[in-house]
Coordinates of C-alpha atoms and ligand atoms in Angstrom, one line a residue:
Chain X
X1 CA 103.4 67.8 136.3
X2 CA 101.1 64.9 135.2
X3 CA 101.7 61.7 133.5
X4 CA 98.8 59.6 131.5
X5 CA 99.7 56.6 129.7
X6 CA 97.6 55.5 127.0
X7 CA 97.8 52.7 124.0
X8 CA 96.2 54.2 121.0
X9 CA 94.8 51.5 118.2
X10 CA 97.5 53.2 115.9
X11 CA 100.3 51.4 114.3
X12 CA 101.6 50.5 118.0
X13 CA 102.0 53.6 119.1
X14 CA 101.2 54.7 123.0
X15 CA 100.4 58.3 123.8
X16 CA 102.0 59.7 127.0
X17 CA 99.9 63.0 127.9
X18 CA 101.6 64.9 130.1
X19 CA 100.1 67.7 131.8
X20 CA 101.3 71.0 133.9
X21 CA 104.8 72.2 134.4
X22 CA 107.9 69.9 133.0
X23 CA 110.9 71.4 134.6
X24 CA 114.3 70.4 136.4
X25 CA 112.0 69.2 139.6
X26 CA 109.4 67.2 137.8
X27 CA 111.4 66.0 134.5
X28 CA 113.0 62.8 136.1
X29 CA 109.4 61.1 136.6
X30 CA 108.6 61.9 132.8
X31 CA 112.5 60.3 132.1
X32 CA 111.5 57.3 134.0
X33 CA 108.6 56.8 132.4
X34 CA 110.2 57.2 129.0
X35 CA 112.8 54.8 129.6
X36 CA 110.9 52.2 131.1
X37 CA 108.6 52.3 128.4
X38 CA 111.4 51.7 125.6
X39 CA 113.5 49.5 127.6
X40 CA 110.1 47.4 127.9
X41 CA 110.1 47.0 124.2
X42 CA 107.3 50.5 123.6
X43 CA 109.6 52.1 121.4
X44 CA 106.8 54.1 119.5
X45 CA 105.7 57.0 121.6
X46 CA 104.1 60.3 121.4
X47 CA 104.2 62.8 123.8
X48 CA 101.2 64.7 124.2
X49 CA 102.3 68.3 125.2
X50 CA 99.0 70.3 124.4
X51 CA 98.6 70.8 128.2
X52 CA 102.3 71.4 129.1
X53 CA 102.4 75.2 130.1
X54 CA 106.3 75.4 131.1
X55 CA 109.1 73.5 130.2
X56 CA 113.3 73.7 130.6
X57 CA 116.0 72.3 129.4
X58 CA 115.9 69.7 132.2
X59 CA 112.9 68.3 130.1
X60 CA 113.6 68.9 126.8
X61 CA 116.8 66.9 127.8
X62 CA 114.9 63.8 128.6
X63 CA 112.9 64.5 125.4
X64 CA 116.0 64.1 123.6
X65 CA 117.0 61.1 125.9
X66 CA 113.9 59.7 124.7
X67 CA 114.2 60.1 120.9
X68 CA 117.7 58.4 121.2
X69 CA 116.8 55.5 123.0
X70 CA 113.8 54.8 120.6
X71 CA 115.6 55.3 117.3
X72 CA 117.6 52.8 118.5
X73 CA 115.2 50.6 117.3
X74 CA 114.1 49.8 113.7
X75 CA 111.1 51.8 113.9
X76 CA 111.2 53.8 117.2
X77 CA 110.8 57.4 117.8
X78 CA 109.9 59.7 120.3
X79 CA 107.4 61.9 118.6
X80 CA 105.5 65.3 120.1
X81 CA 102.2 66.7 119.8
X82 CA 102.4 70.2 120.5
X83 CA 100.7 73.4 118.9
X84 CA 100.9 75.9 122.1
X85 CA 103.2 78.4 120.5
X86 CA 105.0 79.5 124.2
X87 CA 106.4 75.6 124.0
X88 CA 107.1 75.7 119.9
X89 CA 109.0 78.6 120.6
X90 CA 111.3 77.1 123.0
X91 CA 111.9 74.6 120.8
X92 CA 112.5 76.6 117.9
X93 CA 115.0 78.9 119.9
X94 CA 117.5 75.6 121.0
X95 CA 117.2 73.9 117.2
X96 CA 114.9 70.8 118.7
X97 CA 112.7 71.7 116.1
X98 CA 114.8 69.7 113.6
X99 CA 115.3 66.9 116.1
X100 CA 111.6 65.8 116.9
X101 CA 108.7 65.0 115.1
X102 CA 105.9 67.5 115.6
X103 CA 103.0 67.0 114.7
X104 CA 99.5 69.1 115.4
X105 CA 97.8 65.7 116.9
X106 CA 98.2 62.0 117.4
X107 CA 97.5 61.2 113.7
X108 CA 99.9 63.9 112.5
X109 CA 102.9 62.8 114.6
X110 CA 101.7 59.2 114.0
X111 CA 102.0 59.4 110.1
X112 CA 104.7 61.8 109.2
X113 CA 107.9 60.9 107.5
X114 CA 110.5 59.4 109.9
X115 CA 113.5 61.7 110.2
Chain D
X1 CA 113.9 101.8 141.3
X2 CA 112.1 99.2 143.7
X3 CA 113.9 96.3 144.5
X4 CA 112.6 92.6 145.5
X5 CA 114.5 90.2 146.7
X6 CA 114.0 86.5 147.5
X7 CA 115.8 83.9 149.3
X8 CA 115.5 80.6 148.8
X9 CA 117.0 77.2 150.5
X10 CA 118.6 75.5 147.2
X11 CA 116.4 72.9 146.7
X12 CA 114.6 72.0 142.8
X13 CA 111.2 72.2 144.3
X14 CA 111.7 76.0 145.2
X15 CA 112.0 76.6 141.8
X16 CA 108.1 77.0 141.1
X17 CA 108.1 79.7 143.8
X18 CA 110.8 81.6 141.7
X19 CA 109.2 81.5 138.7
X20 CA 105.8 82.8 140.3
X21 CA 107.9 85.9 142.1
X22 CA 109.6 87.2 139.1
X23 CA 106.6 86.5 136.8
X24 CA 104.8 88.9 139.1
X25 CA 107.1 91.4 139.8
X26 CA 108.1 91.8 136.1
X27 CA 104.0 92.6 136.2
X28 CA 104.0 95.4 137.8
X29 CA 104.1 98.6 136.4
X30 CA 105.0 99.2 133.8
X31 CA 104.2 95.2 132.7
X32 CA 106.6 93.2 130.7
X33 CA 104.8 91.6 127.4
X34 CA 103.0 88.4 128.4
X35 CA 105.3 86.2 125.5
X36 CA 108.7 88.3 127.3
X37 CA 107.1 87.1 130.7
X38 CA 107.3 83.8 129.2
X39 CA 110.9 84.5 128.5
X40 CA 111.8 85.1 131.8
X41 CA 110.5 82.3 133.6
X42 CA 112.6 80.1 131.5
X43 CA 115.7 82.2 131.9
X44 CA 115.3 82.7 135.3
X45 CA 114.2 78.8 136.0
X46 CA 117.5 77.9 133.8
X47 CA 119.9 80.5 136.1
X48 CA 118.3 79.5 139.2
X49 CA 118.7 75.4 138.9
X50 CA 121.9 76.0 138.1
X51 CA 122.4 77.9 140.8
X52 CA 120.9 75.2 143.0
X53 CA 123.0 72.6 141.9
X54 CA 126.4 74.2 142.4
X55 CA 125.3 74.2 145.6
X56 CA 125.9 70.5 146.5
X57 CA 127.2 69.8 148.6
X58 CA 129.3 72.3 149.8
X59 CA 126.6 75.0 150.6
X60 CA 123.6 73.0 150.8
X61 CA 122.6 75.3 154.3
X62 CA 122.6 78.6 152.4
X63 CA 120.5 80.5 150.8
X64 CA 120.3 81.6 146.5
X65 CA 119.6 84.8 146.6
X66 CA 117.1 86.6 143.5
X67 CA 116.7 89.9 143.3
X68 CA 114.7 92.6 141.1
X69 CA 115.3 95.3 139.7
X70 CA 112.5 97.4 138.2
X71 CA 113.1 100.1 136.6
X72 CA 111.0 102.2 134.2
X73 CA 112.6 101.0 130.8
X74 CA 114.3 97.3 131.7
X75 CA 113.6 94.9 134.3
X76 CA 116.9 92.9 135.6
X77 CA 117.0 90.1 137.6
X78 CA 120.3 88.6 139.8
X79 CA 120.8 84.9 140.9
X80 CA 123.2 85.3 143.4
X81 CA 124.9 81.9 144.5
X82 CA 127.4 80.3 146.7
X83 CA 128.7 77.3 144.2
X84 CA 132.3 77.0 143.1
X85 CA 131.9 79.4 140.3
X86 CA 132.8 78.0 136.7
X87 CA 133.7 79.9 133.5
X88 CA 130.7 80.9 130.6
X89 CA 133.1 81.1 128.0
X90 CA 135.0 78.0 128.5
X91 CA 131.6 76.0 127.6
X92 CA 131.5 73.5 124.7
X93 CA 129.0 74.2 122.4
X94 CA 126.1 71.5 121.5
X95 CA 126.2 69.9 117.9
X96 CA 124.3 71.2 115.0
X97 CA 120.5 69.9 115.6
X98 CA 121.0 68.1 112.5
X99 CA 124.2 66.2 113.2
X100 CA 123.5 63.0 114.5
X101 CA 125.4 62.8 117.7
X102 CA 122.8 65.8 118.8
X103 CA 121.4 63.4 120.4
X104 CA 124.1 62.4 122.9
X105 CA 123.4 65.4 124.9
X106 CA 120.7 65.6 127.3
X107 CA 121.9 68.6 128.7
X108 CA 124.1 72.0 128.3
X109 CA 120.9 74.0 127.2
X110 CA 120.9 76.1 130.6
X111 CA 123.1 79.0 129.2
X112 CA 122.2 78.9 125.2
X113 CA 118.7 79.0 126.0
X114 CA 119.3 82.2 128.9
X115 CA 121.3 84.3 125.8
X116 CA 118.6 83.9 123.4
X117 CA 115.7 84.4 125.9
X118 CA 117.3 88.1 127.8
X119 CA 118.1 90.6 126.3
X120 CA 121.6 91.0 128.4
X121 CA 122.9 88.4 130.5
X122 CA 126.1 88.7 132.5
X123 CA 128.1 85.9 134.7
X124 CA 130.3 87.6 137.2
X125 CA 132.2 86.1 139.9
X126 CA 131.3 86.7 143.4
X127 CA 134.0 86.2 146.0
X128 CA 132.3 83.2 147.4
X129 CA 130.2 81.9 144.2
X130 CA 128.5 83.6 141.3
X131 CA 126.2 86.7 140.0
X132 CA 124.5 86.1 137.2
X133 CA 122.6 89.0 136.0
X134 CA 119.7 88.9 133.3
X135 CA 117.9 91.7 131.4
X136 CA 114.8 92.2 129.9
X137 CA 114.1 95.5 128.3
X138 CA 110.5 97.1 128.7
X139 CA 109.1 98.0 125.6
X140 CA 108.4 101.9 125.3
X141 CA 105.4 103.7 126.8
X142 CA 102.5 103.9 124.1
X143 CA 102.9 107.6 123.7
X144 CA 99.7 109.6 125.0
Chain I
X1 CA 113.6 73.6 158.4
X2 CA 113.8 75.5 155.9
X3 CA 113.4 79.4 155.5
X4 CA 112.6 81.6 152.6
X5 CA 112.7 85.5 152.7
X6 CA 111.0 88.1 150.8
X7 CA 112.1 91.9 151.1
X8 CA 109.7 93.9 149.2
X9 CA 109.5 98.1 148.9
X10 CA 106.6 99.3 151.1
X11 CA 104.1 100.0 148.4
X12 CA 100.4 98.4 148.5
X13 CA 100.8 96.9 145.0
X14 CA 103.1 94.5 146.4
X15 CA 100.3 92.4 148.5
X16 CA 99.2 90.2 145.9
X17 CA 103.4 89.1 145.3
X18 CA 103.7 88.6 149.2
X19 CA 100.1 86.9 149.5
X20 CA 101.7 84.6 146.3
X21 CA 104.7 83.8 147.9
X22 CA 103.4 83.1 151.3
X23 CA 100.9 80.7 150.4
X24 CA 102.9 79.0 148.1
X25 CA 106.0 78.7 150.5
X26 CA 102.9 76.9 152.7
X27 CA 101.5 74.7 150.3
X28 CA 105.1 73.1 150.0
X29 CA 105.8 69.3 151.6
X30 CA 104.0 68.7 154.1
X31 CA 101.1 71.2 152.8
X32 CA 98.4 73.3 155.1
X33 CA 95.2 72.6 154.2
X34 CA 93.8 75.0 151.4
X35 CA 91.1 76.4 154.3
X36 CA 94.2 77.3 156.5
X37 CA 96.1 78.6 153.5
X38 CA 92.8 81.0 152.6
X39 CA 93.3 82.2 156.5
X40 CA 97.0 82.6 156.0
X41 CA 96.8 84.5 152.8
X42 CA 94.6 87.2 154.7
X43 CA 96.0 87.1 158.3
X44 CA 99.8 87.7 156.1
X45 CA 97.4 90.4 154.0
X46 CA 96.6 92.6 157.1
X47 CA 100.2 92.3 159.2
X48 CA 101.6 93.2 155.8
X49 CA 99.4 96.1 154.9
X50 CA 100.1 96.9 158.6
X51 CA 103.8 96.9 158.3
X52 CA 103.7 98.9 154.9
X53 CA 101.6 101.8 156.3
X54 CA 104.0 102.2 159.3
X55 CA 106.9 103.0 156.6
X56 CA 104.7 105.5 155.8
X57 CA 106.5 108.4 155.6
X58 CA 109.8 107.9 157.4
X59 CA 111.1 104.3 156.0
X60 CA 109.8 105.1 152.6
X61 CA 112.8 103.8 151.3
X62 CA 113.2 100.9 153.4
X63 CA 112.1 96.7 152.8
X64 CA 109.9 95.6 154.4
X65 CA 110.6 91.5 155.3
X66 CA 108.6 88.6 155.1
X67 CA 110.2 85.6 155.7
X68 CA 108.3 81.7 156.4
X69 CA 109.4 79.5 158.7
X70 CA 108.5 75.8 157.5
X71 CA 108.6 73.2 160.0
X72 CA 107.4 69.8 160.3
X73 CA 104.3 70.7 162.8
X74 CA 104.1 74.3 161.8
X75 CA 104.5 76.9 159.7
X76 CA 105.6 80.2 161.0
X77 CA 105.7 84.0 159.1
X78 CA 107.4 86.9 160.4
X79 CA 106.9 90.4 159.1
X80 CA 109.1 93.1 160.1
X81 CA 108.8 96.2 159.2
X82 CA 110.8 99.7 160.2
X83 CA 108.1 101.8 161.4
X84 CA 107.5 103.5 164.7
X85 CA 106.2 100.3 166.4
X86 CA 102.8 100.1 168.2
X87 CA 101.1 98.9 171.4
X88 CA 98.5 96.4 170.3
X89 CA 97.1 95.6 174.0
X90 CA 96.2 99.6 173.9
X91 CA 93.9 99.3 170.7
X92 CA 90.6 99.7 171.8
X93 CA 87.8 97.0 170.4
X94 CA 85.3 97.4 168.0
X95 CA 81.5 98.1 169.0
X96 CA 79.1 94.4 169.3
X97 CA 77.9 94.1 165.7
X98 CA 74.4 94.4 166.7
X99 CA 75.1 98.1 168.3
X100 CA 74.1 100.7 165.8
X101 CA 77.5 102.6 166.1
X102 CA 79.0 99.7 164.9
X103 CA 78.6 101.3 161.1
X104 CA 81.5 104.5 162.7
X105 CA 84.1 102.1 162.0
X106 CA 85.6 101.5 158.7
X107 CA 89.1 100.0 160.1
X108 CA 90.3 98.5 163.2
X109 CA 89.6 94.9 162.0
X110 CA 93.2 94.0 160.8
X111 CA 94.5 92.4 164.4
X112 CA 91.7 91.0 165.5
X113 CA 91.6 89.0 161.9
X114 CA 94.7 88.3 162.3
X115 CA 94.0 87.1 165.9
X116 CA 90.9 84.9 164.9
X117 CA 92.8 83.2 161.5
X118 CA 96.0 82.4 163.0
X119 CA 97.1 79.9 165.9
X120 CA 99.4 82.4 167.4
X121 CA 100.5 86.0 166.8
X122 CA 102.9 87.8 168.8
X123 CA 104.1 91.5 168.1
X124 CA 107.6 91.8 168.8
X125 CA 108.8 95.4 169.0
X126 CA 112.5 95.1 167.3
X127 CA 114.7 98.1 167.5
X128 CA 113.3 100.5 164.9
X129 CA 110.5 98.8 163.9
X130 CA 108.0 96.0 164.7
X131 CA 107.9 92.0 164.2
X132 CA 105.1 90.0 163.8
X133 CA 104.8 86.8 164.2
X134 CA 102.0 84.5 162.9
X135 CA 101.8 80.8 163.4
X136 CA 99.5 78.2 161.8
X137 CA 100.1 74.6 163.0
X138 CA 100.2 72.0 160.2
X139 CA 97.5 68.8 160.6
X140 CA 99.4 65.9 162.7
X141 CA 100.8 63.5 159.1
X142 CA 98.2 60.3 158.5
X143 CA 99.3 57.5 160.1
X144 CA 101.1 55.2 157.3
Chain A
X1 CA 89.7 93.5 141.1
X2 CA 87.2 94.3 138.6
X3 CA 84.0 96.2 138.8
X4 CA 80.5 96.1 137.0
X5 CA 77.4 98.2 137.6
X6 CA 73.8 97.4 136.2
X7 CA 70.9 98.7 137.1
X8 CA 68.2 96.1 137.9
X9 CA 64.3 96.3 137.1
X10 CA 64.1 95.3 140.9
X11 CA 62.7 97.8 142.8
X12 CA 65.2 100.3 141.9
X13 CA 68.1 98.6 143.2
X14 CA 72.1 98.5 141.5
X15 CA 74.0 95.9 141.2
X16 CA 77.4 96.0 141.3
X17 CA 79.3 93.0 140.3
X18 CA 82.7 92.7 141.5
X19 CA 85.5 90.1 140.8
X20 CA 88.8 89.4 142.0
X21 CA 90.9 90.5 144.8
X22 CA 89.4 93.4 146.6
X23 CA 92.6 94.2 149.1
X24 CA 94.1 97.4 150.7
X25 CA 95.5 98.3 146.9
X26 CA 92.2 98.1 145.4
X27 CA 89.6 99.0 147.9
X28 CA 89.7 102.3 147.1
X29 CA 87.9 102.0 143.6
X30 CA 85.3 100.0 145.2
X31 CA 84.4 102.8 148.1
X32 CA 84.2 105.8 144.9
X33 CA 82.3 103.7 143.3
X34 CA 79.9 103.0 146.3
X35 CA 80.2 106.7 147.4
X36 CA 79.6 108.2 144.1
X37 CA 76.5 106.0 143.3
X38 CA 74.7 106.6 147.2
X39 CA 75.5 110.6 147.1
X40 CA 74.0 110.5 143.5
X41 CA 71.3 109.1 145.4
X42 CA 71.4 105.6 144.4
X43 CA 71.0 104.1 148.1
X44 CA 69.7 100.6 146.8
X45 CA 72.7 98.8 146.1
X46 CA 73.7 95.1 146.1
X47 CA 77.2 94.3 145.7
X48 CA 77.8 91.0 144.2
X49 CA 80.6 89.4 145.5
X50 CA 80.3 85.7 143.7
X51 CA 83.2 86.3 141.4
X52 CA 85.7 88.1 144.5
X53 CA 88.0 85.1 145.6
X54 CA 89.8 87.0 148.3
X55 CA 88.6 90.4 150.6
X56 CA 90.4 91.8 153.7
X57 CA 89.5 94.4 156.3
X58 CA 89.7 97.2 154.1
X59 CA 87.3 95.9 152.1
X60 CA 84.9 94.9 154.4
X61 CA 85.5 98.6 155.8
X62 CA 84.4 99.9 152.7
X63 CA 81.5 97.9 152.7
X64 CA 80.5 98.9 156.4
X65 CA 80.9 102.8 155.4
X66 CA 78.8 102.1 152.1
X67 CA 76.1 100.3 154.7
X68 CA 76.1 103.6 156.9
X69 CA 75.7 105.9 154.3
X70 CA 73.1 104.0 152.0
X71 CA 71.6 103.1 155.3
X72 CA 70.9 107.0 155.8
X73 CA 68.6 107.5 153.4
X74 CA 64.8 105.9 154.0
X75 CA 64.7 102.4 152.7
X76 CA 68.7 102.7 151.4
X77 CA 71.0 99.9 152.0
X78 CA 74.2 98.4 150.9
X79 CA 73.2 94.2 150.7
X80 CA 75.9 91.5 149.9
X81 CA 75.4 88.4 147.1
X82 CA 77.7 85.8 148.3
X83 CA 77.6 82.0 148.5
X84 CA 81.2 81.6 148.3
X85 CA 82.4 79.6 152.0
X86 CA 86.1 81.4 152.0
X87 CA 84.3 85.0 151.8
X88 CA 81.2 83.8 154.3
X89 CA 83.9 82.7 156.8
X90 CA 85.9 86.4 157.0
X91 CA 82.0 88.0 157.2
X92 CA 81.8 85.1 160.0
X93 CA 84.9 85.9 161.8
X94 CA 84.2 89.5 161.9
X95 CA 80.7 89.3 163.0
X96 CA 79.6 91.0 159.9
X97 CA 77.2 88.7 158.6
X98 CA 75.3 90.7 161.1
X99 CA 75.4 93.6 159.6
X100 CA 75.0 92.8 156.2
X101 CA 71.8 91.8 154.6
X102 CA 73.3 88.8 152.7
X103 CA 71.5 87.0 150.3
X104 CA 72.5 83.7 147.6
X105 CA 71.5 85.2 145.2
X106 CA 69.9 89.3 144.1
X107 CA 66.4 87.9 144.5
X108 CA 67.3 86.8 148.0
X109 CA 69.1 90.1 148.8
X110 CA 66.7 92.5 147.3
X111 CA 63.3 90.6 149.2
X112 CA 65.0 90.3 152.6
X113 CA 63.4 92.2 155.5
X114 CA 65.6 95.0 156.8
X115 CA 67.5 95.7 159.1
Ligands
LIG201 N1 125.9 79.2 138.8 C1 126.8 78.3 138.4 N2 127.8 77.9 139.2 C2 128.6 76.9 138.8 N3 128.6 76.3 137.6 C3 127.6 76.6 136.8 C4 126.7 77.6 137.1 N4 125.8 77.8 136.0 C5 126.3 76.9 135.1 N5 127.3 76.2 135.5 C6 128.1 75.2 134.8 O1 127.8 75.3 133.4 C7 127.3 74.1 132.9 C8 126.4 74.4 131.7 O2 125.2 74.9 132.2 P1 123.9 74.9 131.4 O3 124.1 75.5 130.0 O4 122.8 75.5 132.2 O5 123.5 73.3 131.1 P2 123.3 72.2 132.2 O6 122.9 72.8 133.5 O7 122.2 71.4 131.6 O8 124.6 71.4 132.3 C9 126.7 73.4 134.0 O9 126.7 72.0 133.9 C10 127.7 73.8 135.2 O10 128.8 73.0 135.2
LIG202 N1 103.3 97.1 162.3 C1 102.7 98.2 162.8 N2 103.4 99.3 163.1 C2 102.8 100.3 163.7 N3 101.5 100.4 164.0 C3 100.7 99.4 163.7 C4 101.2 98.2 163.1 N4 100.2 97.3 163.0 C5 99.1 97.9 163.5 N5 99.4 99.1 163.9 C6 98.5 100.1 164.5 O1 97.4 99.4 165.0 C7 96.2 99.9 164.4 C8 95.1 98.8 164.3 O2 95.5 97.9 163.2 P1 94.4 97.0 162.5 O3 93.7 96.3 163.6 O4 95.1 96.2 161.5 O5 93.4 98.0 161.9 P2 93.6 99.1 160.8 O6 94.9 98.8 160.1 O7 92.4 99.0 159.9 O8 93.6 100.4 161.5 C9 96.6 100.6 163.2 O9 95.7 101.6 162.8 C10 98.0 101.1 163.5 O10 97.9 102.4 164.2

């Protein structure tokens, strides 16, 4: 797995692209990067996962983790950007689909109704 | 029926390795559907970090075992471990997605997310740790 | 060290898993070079397709075992297979490649390969069958 | 592995494009292949191996027979397209590469001098 960390010029949001294979080995860097982030006061995020081929419950756990922390804040949110169907469909089958914002790109996750 | 079987020391960073070995003996003739092969690396990757982890400490010097099974109309797949064992059925079950304290759990997605993904998935003890056993149907031969 | 095994059923089709599995279990902390993993995939390629051809027709029914060896300074394979075992100082070598009868010979070029690719083969005979033994040394860490 | 045949307007020589892994498993296709086009009396053939990422003995076996029969006929000859280092360095270690008429490209293979 690979981690990019980007500011965008939108609304305060940062985009964290991550690339490759999220699972059970690699899922703790993305965790750290979330929390650090959020505990830093970046509680607007989007995760990029266009170029995520794999991922397990080991990282749709810190997803989750994620989206907790930063609704915690007026404002905050975890969001995803994710249209590869193999990772929409494992996040239809465990219900997450209800839990995070999905949007097909940065603007879509940026500007859709918080939940 | 052709069997392969791979041992591995339980470590996370094994799992990769796993995933690639199944994938491509699932492959083989008669193939599994690309979107089932999808299915299995995730079952599989969920049975086999689980297996890695009831591991520690105890038998952090053996091996998980994974083994194949291919046979014309299913392809199965055991995750053989030497952990404490535990019980399927006494697991709690995760909040609605849309109740609020959804959120409070970061993990407990192994086993829901193996049910929905196989077609057949059984846990069985093993004198010494756990069997668990996971099925994926072929689909039937185009006829000719 | 660490040690992972793969039994696969001597059929042909199976290379491309074992290549996989090989070069993968190599790549893994500390990693060979990708040129020595190239001569790794091949020299495991030949011993293997060795190994299955000697099950041929007797042990039809029997694995044949690969199982890597990762050490710090070195990473080791072993293939063993149950067929009826060979001498390989009695092979006889292949003509100069500038002598004309050097086009008579479509095989013979599996154990010298493996010879020229690896940093040390032995073959082991083992009971009812054969080991081979193929080391590549790993690149001495950077200094920190 | 994969194979492709096209005639060229060079000189009467076939190409045949090959990709992949040609191994013990799929050798085989690639000696017909050879065989049937040499015995049908196309003996100008170049196999082009720029899309093959991986070739053991048994194919370069196949290629030594196609060589010897091709190499039969007046002016027949089985040449090699290959630039790729991992497949030059098996040719290499085998002592092949003096054997084959290798060329970086079917220009290069087709105008070399024989052998
Ligand atoms: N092979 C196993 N051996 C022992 N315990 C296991 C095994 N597989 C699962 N468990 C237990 O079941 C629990 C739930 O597993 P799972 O649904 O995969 O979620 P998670 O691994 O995220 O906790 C694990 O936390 C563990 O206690
Ligand atoms: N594991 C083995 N068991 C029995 N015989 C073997 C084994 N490996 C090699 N041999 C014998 O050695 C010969 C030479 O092997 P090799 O150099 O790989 O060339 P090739 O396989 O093309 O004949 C084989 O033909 C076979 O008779």
């Amino acid at each position: 797995m690979e981690l990019e960390i980007q500011d965008t010029d939108v609304q305060g949001w940062t985009v964290v692209t991550a690339s490759g294979e999220i699972d059970v080995a690699t899922a703790p860097e993305l965790r750290d990067r979330l929390t650090d982030l959020i505990e830093a006061g970046t509680t607007r995020v989007i995760v990029d996962m266009e170029d995520v081929d794999f991922i397990d419950s080991t990282g749709l756990g810190v997803l989750v983790g994620g989206v907790r922390r930063a609704r915690g804040s007026e404002g905050g949110d975890v969001r995803l950007v994710c249209t590869n169907p193999r990772i929409l469909k494992v996040l239809q089958a465990t219900g997450l689909h209800e839990v995070f914002i999905i949007g097909a790109d940065v603007d879509e996750a940026v500007s859709a109704e918080p939940r | 029926m052709a069997e392969i079987v791979l041992e591995i020391p339980p470590r996370l960073d094994y799992l990769a390795v796993v995933r690639l070995v199944v994938a491509t003996a699932a492959a083989l003739d008669p193939p599994l559907p690309e979107s089932r092969l999808d299915d299995l690396r995730l079952a599989v990757t969920e049975a086999c970090s689980n297996a890695i982890k009831a591991h520690r400490p105890e038998a952090a010097d053996q091996p998980v075992v994974i083994s194949c099974h291919l046979d014309e109309d299913r392809f199965r797949v055991d995750i053989r471990d030497r952990g404490p064992g535990f019980d399927p059925d006494a697991l709690r079950s995760l909040p609605a997605p849309t109740d609020p304290s959804r959120l409070q759990h970061e993990s407990g997605l192994g086993i829901p997310l193996i049910k929905v993904l196989t077609d057949d998935v059984t846990f069985q003890p093993a004198g010494d740790g756990t069997i668990v056993s996971m099925t994926l149907k072929r689909p039937p031969a185009p006829p000719i």
